[in-house]
GROMACS .gro file of C-alpha atoms in nm:
model
  321
    1MET     CA    1 -18.428   4.600 -15.038
    2GLU     CA    2 -18.359   4.214 -15.123
    3ILE     CA    3 -18.160   4.322 -15.417
    4VAL     CA    4 -17.962   4.569 -15.180
    5MET     CA    5 -17.919   4.320 -14.920
    6MET     CA    6 -17.800   4.059 -15.166
    7LEU     CA    7 -17.559   4.313 -15.344
    8GLY     CA    8 -17.429   4.421 -15.002
    9LEU     CA    9 -17.350   4.021 -14.913
   10LEU     CA   10 -17.161   3.990 -15.260
   11VAL     CA   11 -16.939   4.302 -15.198
   12VAL     CA   12 -16.856   4.169 -14.827
   13THR     CA   13 -16.794   3.805 -14.943
   14LEU     CA   14 -16.576   3.906 -15.223
   15GLY     CA   15 -16.371   4.110 -14.975
   16PHE     CA   16 -16.366   3.826 -14.721
   17GLY     CA   17 -16.269   3.588 -14.996
   18TRP     CA   18 -15.979   3.802 -15.108
   19ILE     CA   19 -15.839   3.835 -14.778
   20ALA     CA   20 -15.866   3.435 -14.706
   21GLY     CA   21 -15.679   3.401 -15.034
   22LYS     CA   22 -15.393   3.628 -14.920
   23LEU     CA   23 -15.387   3.454 -14.602
   24GLY     CA   24 -15.327   3.118 -14.793
   25PHE     CA   25 -15.659   2.986 -14.749
   26ALA     CA   26 -15.928   2.893 -14.986
   27LYS     CA   27 -16.166   3.167 -15.088
   28VAL     CA   28 -16.466   2.983 -15.006
   29VAL     CA   29 -16.358   2.972 -14.631
   30GLY     CA   30 -16.351   3.376 -14.642
   31GLN     CA   31 -16.679   3.383 -14.796
   32LEU     CA   32 -16.848   3.154 -14.565
   33ILE     CA   33 -16.703   3.340 -14.284
   34ALA     CA   34 -16.830   3.659 -14.411
   35GLY     CA   35 -17.178   3.519 -14.421
   36VAL     CA   36 -17.142   3.438 -14.046
   37VAL     CA   37 -17.019   3.760 -13.963
   38VAL     CA   38 -17.299   4.011 -14.157
   39GLY     CA   39 -17.564   3.722 -14.083
   40PRO     CA   40 -17.794   3.661 -13.780
   41ALA     CA   41 -17.524   3.450 -13.602
   42LEU     CA   42 -17.331   3.790 -13.553
   43LEU     CA   43 -17.377   4.120 -13.668
   44GLY     CA   44 -17.754   4.064 -13.794
   45LEU     CA   45 -17.695   4.324 -14.085
   46VAL     CA   46 -17.799   4.056 -14.366
   47ALA     CA   47 -18.062   3.807 -14.341
   48PRO     CA   48 -18.151   3.554 -14.585
   49SER     CA   49 -18.423   3.616 -14.863
   50HIS     CA   50 -18.616   3.455 -15.134
   51LEU     CA   51 -18.409   3.634 -15.403
   52MET     CA   52 -18.104   3.523 -15.222
   53HIS     CA   53 -18.216   3.175 -15.239
   54ILE     CA   54 -18.289   3.146 -15.610
   55VAL     CA   55 -17.934   3.315 -15.688
   56SER     CA   56 -17.792   3.058 -15.464
   57GLU     CA   57 -17.952   2.790 -15.645
   58PHE     CA   58 -17.838   2.898 -15.961
   59GLY     CA   59 -17.492   2.909 -15.804
   60VAL     CA   60 -17.510   2.543 -15.708
   61MET     CA   61 -17.604   2.448 -16.058
   62LEU     CA   62 -17.340   2.620 -16.227
   63LEU     CA   63 -17.094   2.507 -15.991
   64MET     CA   64 -17.190   2.176 -16.066
   65VAL     CA   65 -17.187   2.221 -16.433
   66ASN     CA   66 -16.808   2.372 -16.400
   67ALA     CA   67 -16.725   2.050 -16.171
   68GLY     CA   68 -16.825   1.819 -16.490
   69LEU     CA   69 -16.660   2.045 -16.726
   70GLU     CA   70 -16.335   1.989 -16.518
   71THR     CA   71 -16.373   1.604 -16.478
   72ASP     CA   72 -16.150   1.460 -16.770
   73ALA     CA   73 -16.299   1.117 -16.853
   74ARG     CA   74 -15.967   0.963 -17.010
   75GLN     CA   75 -15.750   1.074 -16.718
   76LEU     CA   76 -16.007   0.908 -16.500
   77LEU     CA   77 -15.989   0.582 -16.708
   78GLN     CA   78 -15.609   0.583 -16.711
   79ASN     CA   79 -15.581   0.588 -16.326
   80PHE     CA   80 -15.897   0.427 -16.276
   81LYS     CA   81 -15.783   0.135 -16.025
   82ALA     CA   82 -15.615   0.361 -15.808
   83SER     CA   83 -15.861   0.648 -15.807
   84ASN     CA   84 -16.131   0.400 -15.771
   85LEU     CA   85 -15.988   0.242 -15.457
   86VAL     CA   86 -15.897   0.593 -15.305
   87ALA     CA   87 -16.242   0.713 -15.359
   88LEU     CA   88 -16.432   0.401 -15.260
   89MET     CA   89 -16.206   0.386 -14.914
   90GLY     CA   90 -16.233   0.746 -14.891
   91VAL     CA   91 -16.645   0.733 -14.904
   92VAL     CA   92 -16.663   0.410 -14.661
   93ALA     CA   93 -16.469   0.552 -14.409
   94PRO     CA   94 -16.674   0.860 -14.308
   95LEU     CA   95 -17.013   0.674 -14.411
   96ALA     CA   96 -16.917   0.429 -14.149
   97VAL     CA   97 -16.759   0.619 -13.881
   98PHE     CA   98 -16.977   0.949 -13.858
   99PRO     CA   99 -17.330   0.800 -13.828
  100VAL     CA  100 -17.203   0.589 -13.517
  101VAL     CA  101 -17.036   0.881 -13.348
  102ALA     CA  102 -17.321   1.117 -13.438
  103LEU     CA  103 -17.562   0.848 -13.288
  104LEU     CA  104 -17.336   0.830 -12.958
  105PHE     CA  105 -17.378   1.214 -12.931
  106GLY     CA  106 -17.758   1.182 -12.926
  107TYR     CA  107 -17.835   1.287 -13.306
  108GLU     CA  108 -18.146   1.080 -13.444
  109TRP     CA  109 -18.043   0.805 -13.687
  110GLN     CA  110 -18.162   0.991 -13.998
  111ILE     CA  111 -17.954   1.295 -13.919
  112ALA     CA  112 -17.621   1.051 -13.828
  113LEU     CA  113 -17.649   0.895 -14.143
  114PHE     CA  114 -17.663   1.213 -14.304
  115TRP     CA  115 -17.331   1.352 -14.144
  116GLY     CA  116 -17.173   1.046 -14.310
  117VAL     CA  117 -17.322   1.137 -14.650
  118VAL     CA  118 -17.221   1.509 -14.600
  119PHE     CA  119 -16.844   1.395 -14.520
  120ALA     CA  120 -16.831   1.122 -14.773
  121ALA     CA  121 -16.755   1.414 -15.031
  122THR     CA  122 -16.428   1.585 -15.113
  123SER     CA  123 -16.336   1.953 -15.264
  124ILE     CA  124 -16.194   1.939 -15.634
  125SER     CA  125 -16.106   2.308 -15.627
  126ILE     CA  126 -15.895   2.316 -15.320
  127THR     CA  127 -15.736   2.010 -15.426
  128ILE     CA  128 -15.648   2.147 -15.747
  129SER     CA  129 -15.521   2.466 -15.605
  130VAL     CA  130 -15.263   2.312 -15.394
  131LEU     CA  131 -15.146   2.056 -15.644
  132GLY     CA  132 -15.103   2.337 -15.881
  133GLU     CA  133 -14.921   2.541 -15.646
  134GLN     CA  134 -14.668   2.249 -15.606
  135GLY     CA  135 -14.647   2.166 -15.972
  136LYS     CA  136 -14.787   1.816 -15.907
  137LEU     CA  137 -15.095   1.822 -16.133
  138GLY     CA  138 -14.954   1.643 -16.392
  139THR     CA  139 -14.794   1.378 -16.190
  140VAL     CA  140 -14.958   1.030 -16.100
  141MET     CA  141 -15.052   1.135 -15.767
  142GLY     CA  142 -15.219   1.442 -15.907
  143ALA     CA  143 -15.416   1.239 -16.142
  144VAL     CA  144 -15.503   0.979 -15.881
  145VAL     CA  145 -15.619   1.265 -15.623
  146LEU     CA  146 -15.833   1.453 -15.883
  147GLY     CA  147 -15.975   1.130 -16.030
  148ALA     CA  148 -16.083   0.993 -15.665
  149ALA     CA  149 -16.206   1.349 -15.573
  150VAL     CA  150 -16.419   1.341 -15.870
  151LEU     CA  151 -16.532   1.004 -15.818
  152ASP     CA  152 -16.586   1.093 -15.434
  153ASP     CA  153 -16.837   1.364 -15.545
  154ILE     CA  154 -17.028   1.131 -15.784
  155LEU     CA  155 -17.077   0.890 -15.515
  156ALA     CA  156 -17.168   1.180 -15.260
  157LEU     CA  157 -17.450   1.317 -15.508
  158LEU     CA  158 -17.562   0.935 -15.554
  159LEU     CA  159 -17.565   0.882 -15.192
  160VAL     CA  160 -17.789   1.187 -15.130
  161THR     CA  161 -18.024   1.066 -15.386
  162ALA     CA  162 -18.036   0.731 -15.249
  163TYR     CA  163 -18.115   0.886 -14.891
  164ALA     CA  164 -18.404   1.078 -15.060
  165ALA     CA  165 -18.547   0.785 -15.211
  166PHE     CA  166 -18.525   0.540 -14.931
  167ILE     CA  167 -18.520   0.774 -14.621
  168GLY     CA  168 -18.676   1.085 -14.762
  169GLY     CA  169 -18.713   1.434 -14.622
  170SER     CA  170 -18.980   1.695 -14.713
  171GLY     CA  171 -18.868   1.908 -14.983
  172LEU     CA  172 -18.607   1.678 -15.127
  173GLY     CA  173 -18.686   1.551 -15.500
  174LEU     CA  174 -18.567   1.763 -15.780
  175ASN     CA  175 -18.341   1.974 -15.554
  176THR     CA  176 -18.159   1.640 -15.505
  177VAL     CA  177 -18.155   1.512 -15.861
  178MET     CA  178 -18.071   1.845 -16.017
  179PRO     CA  179 -17.690   1.870 -15.895
  180ILE     CA  180 -17.645   1.533 -16.060
  181ILE     CA  181 -17.801   1.633 -16.407
  182ALA     CA  182 -17.601   1.964 -16.373
  183PHE     CA  183 -17.257   1.770 -16.332
  184ALA     CA  184 -17.353   1.523 -16.614
  185ILE     CA  185 -17.436   1.828 -16.849
  186GLY     CA  186 -17.080   1.954 -16.741
  187VAL     CA  187 -16.917   1.644 -16.860
  188LEU     CA  188 -17.094   1.630 -17.191
  189LEU     CA  189 -17.010   1.984 -17.252
  190ARG     CA  190 -16.628   1.899 -17.193
  191GLN     CA  191 -16.652   1.728 -17.528
  192LEU     CA  192 -16.709   2.031 -17.724
  193PRO     CA  193 -16.419   2.189 -17.896
  194LYS     CA  194 -16.416   2.508 -17.693
  195SER     CA  195 -16.485   2.353 -17.364
  196ASP     CA  196 -16.181   2.524 -17.203
  197LYS     CA  197 -16.308   2.872 -17.295
  198LEU     CA  198 -16.647   2.779 -17.181
  199LEU     CA  199 -16.519   2.677 -16.837
  200HIS     CA  200 -16.305   2.997 -16.801
  201THR     CA  201 -16.615   3.199 -16.864
  202THR     CA  202 -16.827   3.029 -16.653
  203GLU     CA  203 -16.580   3.014 -16.352
  204LEU     CA  204 -16.498   3.410 -16.419
  205PHE     CA  205 -16.883   3.476 -16.407
  206GLY     CA  206 -16.948   3.259 -16.115
  207GLU     CA  207 -16.667   3.370 -15.910
  208TRP     CA  208 -16.773   3.738 -15.922
  209THR     CA  209 -17.140   3.680 -15.884
  210VAL     CA  210 -17.327   3.370 -15.776
  211PHE     CA  211 -17.047   3.148 -15.612
  212PRO     CA  212 -16.998   3.424 -15.323
  213ILE     CA  213 -17.362   3.482 -15.274
  214PHE     CA  214 -17.407   3.088 -15.245
  215PHE     CA  215 -17.146   3.045 -15.006
  216GLY     CA  216 -17.208   3.375 -14.801
  217SER     CA  217 -17.589   3.284 -14.801
  218ILE     CA  218 -17.476   2.930 -14.627
  219GLY     CA  219 -17.302   3.164 -14.362
  220LEU     CA  220 -17.612   3.361 -14.290
  221ASN     CA  221 -17.781   3.043 -14.207
  222VAL     CA  222 -17.543   2.926 -13.939
  223VAL     CA  223 -17.642   2.984 -13.557
  224PHE     CA  224 -17.447   2.965 -13.248
  225ASN     CA  225 -17.733   2.913 -13.016
  226ASN     CA  226 -17.586   2.605 -12.821
  227LEU     CA  227 -17.251   2.643 -12.945
  228ALA     CA  228 -17.085   2.680 -12.570
  229GLU     CA  229 -17.241   2.337 -12.501
  230THR     CA  230 -17.107   2.160 -12.834
  231TRP     CA  231 -16.802   2.301 -12.922
  232TRP     CA  232 -16.593   1.987 -12.811
  233ILE     CA  233 -16.822   1.783 -13.026
  234MET     CA  234 -16.726   2.020 -13.333
  235ILE     CA  235 -16.361   1.949 -13.233
  236LEU     CA  236 -16.413   1.579 -13.197
  237LEU     CA  237 -16.637   1.569 -13.543
  238THR     CA  238 -16.369   1.804 -13.741
  239ALA     CA  239 -16.083   1.559 -13.599
  240LEU     CA  240 -16.317   1.283 -13.738
  241ALA     CA  241 -16.360   1.470 -14.072
  242VAL     CA  242 -15.987   1.458 -14.117
  243ALA     CA  243 -15.898   1.126 -14.023
  244THR     CA  244 -16.157   0.950 -14.188
  245LYS     CA  245 -16.046   1.095 -14.550
  246TYR     CA  246 -15.687   1.066 -14.452
  247TYR     CA  247 -15.675   0.732 -14.345
  248GLY     CA  248 -15.950   0.607 -14.563
  249ALA     CA  249 -15.808   0.720 -14.880
  250GLY     CA  250 -15.458   0.653 -14.794
  251PHE     CA  251 -15.549   0.297 -14.728
  252GLY     CA  252 -15.723   0.276 -15.052
  253ALA     CA  253 -15.395   0.425 -15.229
  254ARG     CA  254 -15.167   0.180 -15.031
  255MET     CA  255 -15.422  -0.118 -15.174
  256ALA     CA  256 -15.349   0.027 -15.525
  257ARG     CA  257 -14.958  -0.040 -15.421
  258LEU     CA  258 -14.859   0.332 -15.434
  259ASP     CA  259 -14.558   0.398 -15.188
  260LYS     CA  260 -14.608   0.534 -14.837
  261TYR     CA  261 -14.528   0.922 -14.902
  262THR     CA  262 -14.736   0.940 -15.228
  263SER     CA  263 -15.047   0.737 -15.029
  264ASN     CA  264 -14.999   1.010 -14.721
  265ALA     CA  265 -15.010   1.274 -14.954
  266ILE     CA  266 -15.300   1.144 -15.158
  267GLY     CA  267 -15.487   1.104 -14.801
  268ALA     CA  268 -15.430   1.462 -14.730
  269GLY     CA  269 -15.555   1.562 -15.078
  270MET     CA  270 -15.898   1.406 -14.984
  271VAL     CA  271 -15.951   1.561 -14.661
  272SER     CA  272 -16.084   1.904 -14.764
  273ARG     CA  273 -16.467   1.903 -14.794
  274GLY     CA  274 -16.529   2.266 -14.934
  275GLU     CA  275 -16.790   2.340 -15.199
  276MET     CA  276 -16.929   1.988 -15.258
  277ALA     CA  277 -17.018   1.904 -14.857
  278LEU     CA  278 -17.155   2.241 -14.853
  279VAL     CA  279 -17.414   2.177 -15.166
  280ILE     CA  280 -17.500   1.833 -14.995
  281ALA     CA  281 -17.547   1.997 -14.642
  282GLN     CA  282 -17.752   2.267 -14.834
  283ILE     CA  283 -17.990   2.000 -14.973
  284GLY     CA  284 -18.025   1.870 -14.631
  285ALA     CA  285 -18.117   2.220 -14.516
  286THR     CA  286 -18.355   2.291 -14.776
  287GLY     CA  287 -18.528   1.954 -14.755
  288HIS     CA  288 -18.579   2.021 -14.404
  289ILE     CA  289 -18.390   1.721 -14.289
  290LEU     CA  290 -18.160   1.943 -14.091
  291SER     CA  291 -18.246   2.216 -13.828
  292ASN     CA  292 -18.063   2.546 -13.852
  293GLN     CA  293 -17.850   2.422 -13.555
  294VAL     CA  294 -17.726   2.110 -13.688
  295PHE     CA  295 -17.669   2.252 -14.030
  296GLY     CA  296 -17.480   2.505 -13.840
  297GLU     CA  297 -17.280   2.271 -13.688
  298MET     CA  298 -17.201   2.106 -14.010
  299VAL     CA  299 -17.068   2.421 -14.191
  300ILE     CA  300 -16.852   2.479 -13.889
  301VAL     CA  301 -16.689   2.137 -13.924
  302ILE     CA  302 -16.675   2.186 -14.334
  303ILE     CA  303 -16.487   2.498 -14.277
  304ALA     CA  304 -16.259   2.345 -14.023
  305SER     CA  305 -16.152   2.075 -14.234
  306THR     CA  306 -16.124   2.294 -14.535
  307ILE     CA  307 -15.888   2.505 -14.345
  308ILE     CA  308 -15.674   2.225 -14.211
  309ALA     CA  309 -15.646   2.050 -14.538
  310PRO     CA  310 -15.385   2.268 -14.746
  311LEU     CA  311 -15.200   2.294 -14.432
  312MET     CA  312 -15.185   1.912 -14.413
  313MET     CA  313 -15.116   1.880 -14.770
  314ARG     CA  314 -14.829   2.104 -14.833
  315PRO     CA  315 -14.523   1.925 -14.660
  316LEU     CA  316 -14.680   1.578 -14.748
  317ILE     CA  317 -14.674   1.656 -15.133
  318ALA     CA  318 -14.323   1.813 -15.119
  319LYS     CA  319 -14.196   1.453 -14.980
  320VAL     CA  320 -14.344   1.300 -15.317
  321LYS     CA  321 -14.057   1.234 -15.524
   0.00000   0.00000   0.00000
């Protein structure tokens, strides 16, 4: 029965992902929504299971290996100063603002701090997609955005590891460290002569199997119990998710002496949270830091920022010479 439900989830998430792509959104958005639709939050056709959890964990590890395989260390070094400033300011802004606002909304300080950790991350895949579509991957702006996104994700993983070490949470431990190890393995594998073929193979396998199940299973854990009372908080937190990255990372780009249009485009390129924020939120959920309600709220804000980011990026990137 578990296998049947998981296969059913896979089919639905692939379908929703395809529809999202056709509508101009990231596939991950469609896959998340698929989990919400068929899960306990709405239709109740599919429920989380132990087998699904195991497959999802493998999906996280493969996702992080692929992120490492996509990381060009030489490109990072060539644009290190600008990428470092963009990444640093893009992490500091949400890490400083989110906990304060979350505390004002009545969240416990441990959860308020975790909001900041989750939204310190940036989505590499969505950024790459939009830059490639606009033909800007090979530009200085593209190199800075990609370098900063990679550094952001490394910093976010280090932050969640530090959170586990100093603040804790039952269940945190190996779950927290493994994504960093998987990322490091991917960076090492990139040095192999046929790493491009390896990346193509693992991406193809992941996109048709474990990635949709991982994102769909996150949607299964979303609940809407008190959404009628908290919807305005979700809107404000989404605005903060967009603003902290856009202005934080954009300010970092200006510090690196990049022009206004390039800085604005870089800021927009860092807004999307996507898969990395979901990985970190999932770590918080499996480590029993987050209740189902708070986890669901985080996922809603992540989805919203992931939808908004490409809409911001396209017109701003078009202005860059």
